[in-house]
C-alpha cells in the first residue's frame, strides 16, 4: 500500500460555503452516486452497490482509498473491517473518531469479486470524488493506493506533495 499527502488549493467559488450549504450539496451528491449507472454491472444492490463518502464535511483531513470492499458496501462506510480496522486504530491514536475525518474512495462502487477497479470505472467515478473534496475543502488529502494517487495528481497538479510514497510492511 502506498500513501501520499496532497494539500489542494481551495477553489474561490466554494470558499464561502457555510455548513448548511455544504450539507445540502453533499446530500444531492450522495443521491447522484446512489443512482449512478455509468458503468455496466456496477451499483447493483447487494452485489456491486455504491456508498458515498463518510465523515465530517469540515474536516481538515481527507482519506481517499481505491474502491469499496464487500463489508464497506454493506455498511455504507468506506474502510469498514480489514484495512478499516487499521484506519480506525490510527484515528483513535490521534485522539479522534472516524466521524471527525472525511473518508472516500476513487470508485464508489464495490467491484465484483473484490477485483481491482477498471480504468473506465475510475474515470467515470472520479468526478464524484472531485466534487466531494470541493465540498469538504480539506487542507490535507491522504491517498491510499496507486489509483488514488494518480487521480489526485490529475485533480491537483500544482498541489504540494511533501513526501515520496511510503511502503508499509506487515511486520512494522
mmCIF file of C-alpha atoms in Angstrom:
data_model
loop_
_atom_site.group_PDB
_atom_site.id
_atom_site.type_symbol
_atom_site.label_atom_id
_atom_site.label_comp_id
_atom_site.label_asym_id
_atom_site.label_seq_id
_atom_site.Cartn_x
_atom_site.Cartn_y
_atom_site.Cartn_z
ATOM 1 C CA UNK A 1 0.000 0.000 0.000
ATOM 2 C CA UNK A 2 1.267 3.452 -0.791
ATOM 3 C CA UNK A 3 0.498 6.729 0.908
ATOM 4 C CA UNK A 4 0.944 10.222 -0.475
ATOM 5 C CA UNK A 5 -0.065 13.539 1.001
ATOM 6 C CA UNK A 6 -1.679 16.338 -1.011
ATOM 7 C CA UNK A 7 -2.506 19.873 0.049
ATOM 8 C CA UNK A 8 -5.001 21.073 -2.571
ATOM 9 C CA UNK A 9 -5.875 24.717 -3.064
ATOM 10 C CA UNK A 10 -9.370 25.858 -2.071
ATOM 11 C CA UNK A 11 -11.454 26.967 -5.040
ATOM 12 C CA UNK A 12 -12.722 30.574 -4.669
ATOM 13 C CA UNK A 13 -16.276 29.521 -5.623
ATOM 14 C CA UNK A 14 -16.643 27.222 -2.614
ATOM 15 C CA UNK A 15 -14.522 29.114 -0.092
ATOM 16 C CA UNK A 16 -17.601 30.952 1.196
ATOM 17 C CA UNK A 17 -19.928 27.923 1.573
ATOM 18 C CA UNK A 18 -21.468 27.635 5.020
ATOM 19 C CA UNK A 19 -22.013 24.314 6.754
ATOM 20 C CA UNK A 20 -25.672 24.111 5.679
ATOM 21 C CA UNK A 21 -24.759 24.726 2.034
ATOM 22 C CA UNK A 22 -22.099 22.006 2.246
ATOM 23 C CA UNK A 23 -24.552 19.582 3.830
ATOM 24 C CA UNK A 24 -27.157 20.190 1.101
ATOM 25 C CA UNK A 25 -24.581 19.820 -1.680
ATOM 26 C CA UNK A 26 -23.376 16.545 -0.110
ATOM 27 C CA UNK A 27 -26.925 15.162 0.146
ATOM 28 C CA UNK A 28 -27.554 15.943 -3.538
ATOM 29 C CA UNK A 29 -24.238 14.349 -4.499
ATOM 30 C CA UNK A 30 -24.927 11.244 -2.378
ATOM 31 C CA UNK A 31 -28.233 10.826 -4.249
ATOM 32 C CA UNK A 32 -26.438 11.085 -7.602
ATOM 33 C CA UNK A 33 -23.944 8.419 -6.517
ATOM 34 C CA UNK A 34 -26.769 6.132 -5.357
ATOM 35 C CA UNK A 35 -28.493 6.474 -8.736
ATOM 36 C CA UNK A 36 -25.354 6.284 -10.907
ATOM 37 C CA UNK A 37 -25.380 3.764 -13.767
ATOM 38 C CA UNK A 38 -22.282 4.953 -15.668
ATOM 39 C CA UNK A 39 -20.569 1.552 -15.507
ATOM 40 C CA UNK A 40 -22.288 -1.603 -16.712
ATOM 41 C CA UNK A 41 -22.817 -4.121 -13.904
ATOM 42 C CA UNK A 42 -21.903 -1.649 -11.181
ATOM 43 C CA UNK A 43 -24.090 -0.151 -8.452
ATOM 44 C CA UNK A 44 -26.315 -3.205 -8.210
ATOM 45 C CA UNK A 45 -27.832 -3.655 -4.746
ATOM 46 C CA UNK A 46 -26.004 -6.226 -2.555
ATOM 47 C CA UNK A 47 -23.625 -7.138 -5.419
ATOM 48 C CA UNK A 48 -21.703 -4.046 -6.545
ATOM 49 C CA UNK A 49 -23.585 -1.324 -4.631
ATOM 50 C CA UNK A 50 -22.140 2.140 -4.170
ATOM 51 C CA UNK A 51 -21.519 4.085 -0.995
ATOM 52 C CA UNK A 52 -20.852 7.801 -0.724
ATOM 53 C CA UNK A 53 -18.067 9.350 1.300
ATOM 54 C CA UNK A 54 -18.362 9.372 5.080
ATOM 55 C CA UNK A 55 -17.434 11.752 7.828
ATOM 56 C CA UNK A 56 -17.055 15.387 8.746
ATOM 57 C CA UNK A 57 -17.748 17.915 5.972
ATOM 58 C CA UNK A 58 -15.408 20.438 7.575
ATOM 59 C CA UNK A 59 -12.558 18.039 8.279
ATOM 60 C CA UNK A 60 -9.099 19.406 7.536
ATOM 61 C CA UNK A 61 -8.029 15.849 6.592
ATOM 62 C CA UNK A 62 -9.449 13.508 3.946
ATOM 63 C CA UNK A 63 -8.513 9.858 3.482
ATOM 64 C CA UNK A 64 -9.105 8.520 -0.021
ATOM 65 C CA UNK A 65 -8.905 4.849 -0.925
ATOM 66 C CA UNK A 66 -9.273 2.836 -4.120
ATOM 67 C CA UNK A 67 -12.810 1.350 -4.076
ATOM 68 C CA UNK A 68 -15.322 -0.270 -1.757
ATOM 69 C CA UNK A 69 -14.842 -3.721 -0.312
ATOM 70 C CA UNK A 70 -17.790 -6.013 0.384
ATOM 71 C CA UNK A 71 -18.027 -5.005 4.065
ATOM 72 C CA UNK A 72 -17.968 -1.323 3.081
ATOM 73 C CA UNK A 73 -20.756 -1.912 0.588
ATOM 74 C CA UNK A 74 -22.865 -3.471 3.338
ATOM 75 C CA UNK A 75 -22.140 -0.821 5.975
ATOM 76 C CA UNK A 76 -22.148 2.126 3.512
ATOM 77 C CA UNK A 77 -18.983 3.383 5.265
ATOM 78 C CA UNK A 78 -15.600 3.352 3.475
ATOM 79 C CA UNK A 79 -12.861 1.392 5.273
ATOM 80 C CA UNK A 80 -15.039 -0.980 7.300
ATOM 81 C CA UNK A 81 -13.337 -4.133 8.601
ATOM 82 C CA UNK A 82 -9.963 -5.323 7.256
ATOM 83 C CA UNK A 83 -7.939 -2.221 6.411
ATOM 84 C CA UNK A 84 -10.663 -0.182 8.093
ATOM 85 C CA UNK A 85 -9.624 -1.569 11.460
ATOM 86 C CA UNK A 86 -6.111 -0.177 10.959
ATOM 87 C CA UNK A 87 -7.586 3.183 9.891
ATOM 88 C CA UNK A 88 -9.900 3.176 12.941
ATOM 89 C CA UNK A 89 -6.985 2.421 15.290
ATOM 90 C CA UNK A 90 -4.847 5.147 13.714
ATOM 91 C CA UNK A 91 -7.630 7.721 14.020
ATOM 92 C CA UNK A 92 -8.211 6.689 17.647
ATOM 93 C CA UNK A 93 -4.473 7.003 18.440
ATOM 94 C CA UNK A 94 -4.652 10.540 17.065
ATOM 95 C CA UNK A 95 -7.353 11.276 19.641
ATOM 96 C CA UNK A 96 -10.151 11.468 17.074
ATOM 97 C CA UNK A 97 -13.133 9.449 15.956
ATOM 98 C CA UNK A 98 -13.894 8.188 12.462
ATOM 99 C CA UNK A 99 -16.683 10.759 12.155
ATOM 100 C CA UNK A 100 -14.077 13.538 12.674
ATOM 101 C CA UNK A 101 -12.319 12.871 9.343
ATOM 102 C CA UNK A 102 -13.619 12.698 5.782
ATOM 103 C CA UNK A 103 -13.221 9.318 4.081
ATOM 104 C CA UNK A 104 -13.952 8.450 0.459
ATOM 105 C CA UNK A 105 -12.842 6.315 -2.469
ATOM 106 C CA UNK A 106 -11.907 6.931 -6.077
ATOM 107 C CA UNK A 107 -14.509 4.334 -7.135
ATOM 108 C CA UNK A 108 -17.673 4.498 -5.059
ATOM 109 C CA UNK A 109 -18.924 1.006 -6.027
ATOM 110 C CA UNK A 110 -17.810 -2.436 -4.916
ATOM 111 C CA UNK A 111 -16.083 -4.162 -7.865
ATOM 112 C CA UNK A 112 -17.409 -7.716 -8.279
ATOM 113 C CA UNK A 113 -15.309 -10.360 -6.552
ATOM 114 C CA UNK A 114 -13.149 -7.647 -4.931
ATOM 115 C CA UNK A 115 -11.271 -7.248 -8.213
ATOM 116 C CA UNK A 116 -9.263 -4.079 -8.910
ATOM 117 C CA UNK A 117 -11.240 -1.245 -10.476
ATOM 118 C CA UNK A 118 -11.163 -0.991 -14.249
ATOM 119 C CA UNK A 119 -9.814 2.187 -15.834
ATOM 120 C CA UNK A 120 -13.242 3.262 -17.147
ATOM 121 C CA UNK A 121 -14.705 2.880 -13.624
ATOM 122 C CA UNK A 122 -12.011 5.155 -12.218
ATOM 123 C CA UNK A 123 -12.621 7.725 -14.965
ATOM 124 C CA UNK A 124 -16.423 7.555 -14.628
ATOM 125 C CA UNK A 125 -16.406 7.842 -10.836
ATOM 126 C CA UNK A 126 -13.600 10.332 -10.201
ATOM 127 C CA UNK A 127 -15.825 13.405 -10.779
ATOM 128 C CA UNK A 128 -17.809 12.361 -7.701
ATOM 129 C CA UNK A 129 -14.632 12.338 -5.612
ATOM 130 C CA UNK A 130 -13.609 15.707 -7.018
ATOM 131 C CA UNK A 131 -16.985 17.181 -6.046
ATOM 132 C CA UNK A 132 -16.783 15.630 -2.569
ATOM 133 C CA UNK A 133 -13.359 17.170 -1.994
ATOM 134 C CA UNK A 134 -14.645 20.506 -3.297
ATOM 135 C CA UNK A 135 -17.428 20.385 -0.692
ATOM 136 C CA UNK A 136 -15.119 19.459 2.206
ATOM 137 C CA UNK A 137 -12.068 21.506 1.149
ATOM 138 C CA UNK A 138 -9.577 19.542 3.265
ATOM 139 C CA UNK A 139 -6.171 21.025 3.903
ATOM 140 C CA UNK A 140 -4.603 17.585 3.601
ATOM 141 C CA UNK A 141 -5.618 14.622 1.420
ATOM 142 C CA UNK A 142 -4.023 11.286 2.221
ATOM 143 C CA UNK A 143 -4.147 8.864 -0.682
ATOM 144 C CA UNK A 144 -4.164 5.138 -0.093
ATOM 145 C CA UNK A 145 -3.220 3.295 -3.275
ATOM 146 C CA UNK A 146 -1.795 3.888 -6.745
ATOM 147 C CA UNK A 147 -5.109 4.659 -8.477
ATOM 148 C CA UNK A 148 -5.911 7.207 -5.813
ATOM 149 C CA UNK A 149 -2.514 8.846 -6.089
ATOM 150 C CA UNK A 150 -2.895 9.053 -9.878
ATOM 151 C CA UNK A 151 -6.376 10.618 -9.701
ATOM 152 C CA UNK A 152 -5.384 13.165 -7.037
ATOM 153 C CA UNK A 153 -2.311 14.159 -9.040
ATOM 154 C CA UNK A 154 -4.623 14.776 -12.001
ATOM 155 C CA UNK A 155 -7.091 16.815 -9.882
ATOM 156 C CA UNK A 156 -4.394 18.881 -8.183
ATOM 157 C CA UNK A 157 -1.338 19.059 -10.467
ATOM 158 C CA UNK A 158 0.004 22.049 -8.535
ATOM 159 C CA UNK A 159 -0.627 20.580 -5.082
ATOM 160 C CA UNK A 160 2.321 20.176 -2.771
ATOM 161 C CA UNK A 161 3.273 16.547 -2.372
ATOM 162 C CA UNK A 162 5.639 16.645 0.612
ATOM 163 C CA UNK A 163 6.736 13.030 0.571
ATOM 164 C CA UNK A 164 7.514 10.096 -1.602
ATOM 165 C CA UNK A 165 5.000 7.256 -1.394
ATOM 166 C CA UNK A 166 5.564 5.229 1.760
ATOM 167 C CA UNK A 167 5.690 1.475 1.702
ATOM 168 C CA UNK A 168 4.197 -0.279 4.699
ATOM 169 C CA UNK A 169 5.411 -3.632 5.936
ATOM 170 C CA UNK A 170 3.204 -6.127 7.721
ATOM 171 C CA UNK A 171 5.837 -6.619 10.448
ATOM 172 C CA UNK A 172 6.461 -2.938 11.126
#
